[in-house]
PDB file of C-alpha atoms and ligand atoms in Angstrom:
ATOM      1  CA  MET X 291      66.724  67.623  66.184  1.00  0.00           C
ATOM      2  CA  ILE X 292      70.181  69.219  65.909  1.00  0.00           C
ATOM      3  CA  GLY X 293      70.431  72.892  65.071  1.00  0.00           C
ATOM      4  CA  ARG X 294      73.410  75.125  64.454  1.00  0.00           C
ATOM      5  CA  LEU X 295      77.012  74.010  64.585  1.00  0.00           C
ATOM      6  CA  ASN X 296      78.092  75.552  67.889  1.00  0.00           C
ATOM      7  CA  HIS X 297      81.807  74.825  67.651  1.00  0.00           C
ATOM      8  CA  VAL X 298      84.550  72.606  66.358  1.00  0.00           C
ATOM      9  CA  ALA X 299      87.098  71.665  69.028  1.00  0.00           C
ATOM     10  CA  ILE X 300      90.724  71.073  68.065  1.00  0.00           C
ATOM     11  CA  ALA X 301      93.197  69.532  70.495  1.00  0.00           C
ATOM     12  CA  VAL X 302      96.590  71.208  70.162  1.00  0.00           C
ATOM     13  CA  PRO X 303     100.042  70.365  71.522  1.00  0.00           C
ATOM     14  CA  ASP X 304     101.068  74.049  71.799  1.00  0.00           C
ATOM     15  CA  LEU X 305      98.261  76.408  72.753  1.00  0.00           C
ATOM     16  CA  GLU X 306     100.276  79.588  72.336  1.00  0.00           C
ATOM     17  CA  ALA X 307     101.449  78.626  68.850  1.00  0.00           C
ATOM     18  CA  ALA X 308      97.985  77.526  67.728  1.00  0.00           C
ATOM     19  CA  ALA X 309      96.348  80.714  69.047  1.00  0.00           C
ATOM     20  CA  ALA X 310      98.990  82.827  67.326  1.00  0.00           C
ATOM     21  CA  GLN X 311      98.458  80.974  64.047  1.00  0.00           C
ATOM     22  CA  TYR X 312      94.694  81.586  64.111  1.00  0.00           C
ATOM     23  CA  ARG X 313      95.197  85.237  65.097  1.00  0.00           C
ATOM     24  CA  ASP X 314      98.158  86.197  62.935  1.00  0.00           C
ATOM     25  CA  THR X 315      98.094  83.820  59.964  1.00  0.00           C
ATOM     26  CA  LEU X 316      94.354  83.218  59.602  1.00  0.00           C
ATOM     27  CA  GLY X 317      93.301  86.637  60.884  1.00  0.00           C
ATOM     28  CA  ALA X 318      90.642  85.333  63.263  1.00  0.00           C
ATOM     29  CA  GLU X 319      89.252  86.850  66.461  1.00  0.00           C
ATOM     30  CA  VAL X 320      91.097  84.901  69.148  1.00  0.00           C
ATOM     31  CA  GLY X 321      90.288  85.143  72.855  1.00  0.00           C
ATOM     32  CA  ALA X 322      92.513  84.729  75.910  1.00  0.00           C
ATOM     33  CA  PRO X 323      93.228  81.255  77.323  1.00  0.00           C
ATOM     34  CA  GLN X 324      90.714  80.103  79.951  1.00  0.00           C
ATOM     35  CA  ASP X 325      91.396  77.303  82.414  1.00  0.00           C
ATOM     36  CA  GLU X 326      88.475  74.897  82.823  1.00  0.00           C
ATOM     37  CA  PRO X 327      89.685  72.736  85.733  1.00  0.00           C
ATOM     38  CA  GLU X 328      86.462  70.713  85.973  1.00  0.00           C
ATOM     39  CA  HIS X 329      86.911  69.678  82.308  1.00  0.00           C
ATOM     40  CA  GLY X 330      90.685  69.182  82.466  1.00  0.00           C
ATOM     41  CA  VAL X 331      91.404  71.620  79.654  1.00  0.00           C
ATOM     42  CA  THR X 332      92.628  75.101  78.921  1.00  0.00           C
ATOM     43  CA  VAL X 333      90.532  76.591  76.126  1.00  0.00           C
ATOM     44  CA  VAL X 334      91.060  79.381  73.622  1.00  0.00           C
ATOM     45  CA  PHE X 335      87.860  80.476  71.915  1.00  0.00           C
ATOM     46  CA  ILE X 336      88.033  81.639  68.317  1.00  0.00           C
ATOM     47  CA  THR X 337      84.978  83.505  67.142  1.00  0.00           C
ATOM     48  CA  LEU X 338      84.084  83.194  63.468  1.00  0.00           C
ATOM     49  CA  PRO X 339      81.118  84.890  61.778  1.00  0.00           C
ATOM     50  CA  ASN X 340      79.052  81.678  61.722  1.00  0.00           C
ATOM     51  CA  THR X 341      80.497  79.466  64.453  1.00  0.00           C
ATOM     52  CA  LYS X 342      83.365  79.044  66.898  1.00  0.00           C
ATOM     53  CA  VAL X 343      86.549  77.042  67.041  1.00  0.00           C
ATOM     54  CA  GLU X 344      87.861  75.933  70.406  1.00  0.00           C
ATOM     55  CA  LEU X 345      91.510  75.120  70.868  1.00  0.00           C
ATOM     56  CA  LEU X 346      91.892  72.562  73.663  1.00  0.00           C
ATOM     57  CA  TYR X 347      95.033  71.989  75.660  1.00  0.00           C
ATOM     58  CA  PRO X 348      95.388  69.520  78.564  1.00  0.00           C
ATOM     59  CA  LEU X 349      95.089  70.886  82.102  1.00  0.00           C
ATOM     60  CA  GLY X 350      95.979  68.765  85.116  1.00  0.00           C
ATOM     61  CA  ASP X 351      96.895  65.099  85.427  1.00  0.00           C
ATOM     62  CA  ASN X 352      93.688  63.460  84.230  1.00  0.00           C
ATOM     63  CA  SER X 353      92.879  65.567  81.200  1.00  0.00           C
ATOM     64  CA  PRO X 354      90.453  63.818  78.837  1.00  0.00           C
ATOM     65  CA  ILE X 355      92.484  65.026  75.859  1.00  0.00           C
ATOM     66  CA  ALA X 356      95.918  63.829  77.015  1.00  0.00           C
ATOM     67  CA  GLY X 357      95.434  60.419  75.408  1.00  0.00           C
ATOM     68  CA  PHE X 358      94.143  62.002  72.203  1.00  0.00           C
ATOM     69  CA  LEU X 359      97.295  64.101  71.907  1.00  0.00           C
ATOM     70  CA  GLU X 360      99.442  61.051  72.570  1.00  0.00           C
ATOM     71  CA  LYS X 361      97.825  59.378  69.549  1.00  0.00           C
ATOM     72  CA  ASN X 362      97.782  62.620  67.532  1.00  0.00           C
ATOM     73  CA  PRO X 363     100.992  64.426  68.501  1.00  0.00           C
ATOM     74  CA  SER X 364     100.493  67.289  66.054  1.00  0.00           C
ATOM     75  CA  GLY X 365      96.912  67.836  67.233  1.00  0.00           C
ATOM     76  CA  GLY X 366      93.622  67.210  65.495  1.00  0.00           C
ATOM     77  CA  ILE X 367      89.875  67.706  65.468  1.00  0.00           C
ATOM     78  CA  HIS X 368      88.640  66.341  68.786  1.00  0.00           C
ATOM     79  CA  HIS X 369      84.872  66.877  68.596  1.00  0.00           C
ATOM     80  CA  ILE X 370      82.111  68.870  66.982  1.00  0.00           C
ATOM     81  CA  CYS X 371      79.260  70.444  68.903  1.00  0.00           C
ATOM     82  CA  TYR X 372      75.693  70.799  67.675  1.00  0.00           C
ATOM     83  CA  GLU X 373      73.013  72.842  69.371  1.00  0.00           C
ATOM     84  CA  VAL X 374      69.782  71.284  70.597  1.00  0.00           C
ATOM     85  CA  GLN X 375      66.733  72.889  72.181  1.00  0.00           C
ATOM     86  CA  ASP X 376      66.148  70.227  74.846  1.00  0.00           C
ATOM     87  CA  ILE X 377      69.137  68.113  75.798  1.00  0.00           C
ATOM     88  CA  ARG X 378      67.228  65.572  77.903  1.00  0.00           C
ATOM     89  CA  ASP X 379      64.733  65.020  75.119  1.00  0.00           C
ATOM     90  CA  ALA X 380      67.628  64.630  72.642  1.00  0.00           C
ATOM     91  CA  ALA X 381      69.405  62.159  74.939  1.00  0.00           C
ATOM     92  CA  ALA X 382      66.236  60.096  75.376  1.00  0.00           C
ATOM     93  CA  LYS X 383      65.628  59.909  71.604  1.00  0.00           C
ATOM     94  CA  LEU X 384      69.253  59.023  70.866  1.00  0.00           C
ATOM     95  CA  THR X 385      69.427  56.379  73.561  1.00  0.00           C
ATOM     96  CA  ALA X 386      66.179  54.873  72.262  1.00  0.00           C
ATOM     97  CA  SER X 387      67.751  54.688  68.797  1.00  0.00           C
ATOM     98  CA  GLY X 388      70.726  52.763  70.192  1.00  0.00           C
ATOM     99  CA  ALA X 389      73.296  55.544  70.443  1.00  0.00           C
ATOM    100  CA  ARG X 390      75.487  55.686  73.526  1.00  0.00           C
ATOM    101  CA  VAL X 391      75.723  58.770  75.690  1.00  0.00           C
ATOM    102  CA  LEU X 392      79.144  58.938  77.356  1.00  0.00           C
ATOM    103  CA  GLY X 393      79.601  59.000  81.123  1.00  0.00           C
ATOM    104  CA  ASP X 394      76.567  58.474  83.323  1.00  0.00           C
ATOM    105  CA  GLY X 395      74.255  59.780  80.623  1.00  0.00           C
ATOM    106  CA  GLU X 396      73.418  62.923  82.557  1.00  0.00           C
ATOM    107  CA  PRO X 397      74.095  66.337  80.996  1.00  0.00           C
ATOM    108  CA  LYS X 398      76.945  68.304  82.563  1.00  0.00           C
ATOM    109  CA  ILE X 399      77.581  72.028  82.556  1.00  0.00           C
ATOM    110  CA  GLY X 400      79.981  72.690  79.679  1.00  0.00           C
ATOM    111  CA  ALA X 401      82.600  75.329  78.975  1.00  0.00           C
ATOM    112  CA  HIS X 402      79.910  77.901  78.051  1.00  0.00           C
ATOM    113  CA  GLY X 403      77.875  77.365  81.230  1.00  0.00           C
ATOM    114  CA  LYS X 404      75.198  75.391  79.386  1.00  0.00           C
ATOM    115  CA  PRO X 405      74.190  71.704  79.651  1.00  0.00           C
ATOM    116  CA  VAL X 406      76.198  69.415  77.382  1.00  0.00           C
ATOM    117  CA  LEU X 407      76.657  65.731  76.748  1.00  0.00           C
ATOM    118  CA  PHE X 408      78.853  63.641  74.494  1.00  0.00           C
ATOM    119  CA  LEU X 409      77.891  60.797  72.158  1.00  0.00           C
ATOM    120  CA  HIS X 410      80.072  57.791  71.480  1.00  0.00           C
ATOM    121  CA  PRO X 411      82.195  58.330  68.348  1.00  0.00           C
ATOM    122  CA  LYS X 412      81.673  54.741  67.188  1.00  0.00           C
ATOM    123  CA  ASP X 413      77.949  55.484  66.916  1.00  0.00           C
ATOM    124  CA  PHE X 414      78.500  58.631  64.797  1.00  0.00           C
ATOM    125  CA  THR X 415      80.846  57.773  61.944  1.00  0.00           C
ATOM    126  CA  GLY X 416      83.971  58.027  64.060  1.00  0.00           C
ATOM    127  CA  THR X 417      83.253  61.534  65.304  1.00  0.00           C
ATOM    128  CA  LEU X 418      82.923  62.523  68.938  1.00  0.00           C
ATOM    129  CA  VAL X 419      79.728  64.591  69.010  1.00  0.00           C
ATOM    130  CA  GLU X 420      78.869  67.077  71.741  1.00  0.00           C
ATOM    131  CA  LEU X 421      75.323  68.345  72.133  1.00  0.00           C
ATOM    132  CA  GLU X 422      74.767  71.682  73.830  1.00  0.00           C
ATOM    133  CA  GLN X 423      71.410  72.972  74.942  1.00  0.00           C
ATOM    134  CA  VAL X 424      70.903  76.578  73.874  1.00  0.00           C
TER     135      VAL X 424
HETATM  136 CO1   CO G 154      83.052  71.331  73.024  1.00  0.00          CO
END
């Protein structure tokens, strides 16, 4: 069901420093920060030859990653995103197998303008999994 790894998202306590490290130390192609108010994050996209890394930094008062950074003050891997062809079909199969889709279970439009949903980390070996329809 899942296809390519679309991205790995890393929550960071200092977006400027993390972006500079990927650009200057690791020599990666690093984009400009983008505010995503509806997701409560500012994102820097890092484009690698085979996938992307997204640096996430809290935006606004109710950012979904604020609590994560409180527990992980130096940052950490927040979620991984796999591509699927049909997100509703994927959600139906996963729900039928007992996995929990977060929120109201309906796909939302993600940071790339495509439908996404998140799966409960306790159902996937402690990893928050995002599915993105491509
Ligand atoms: Co993501």
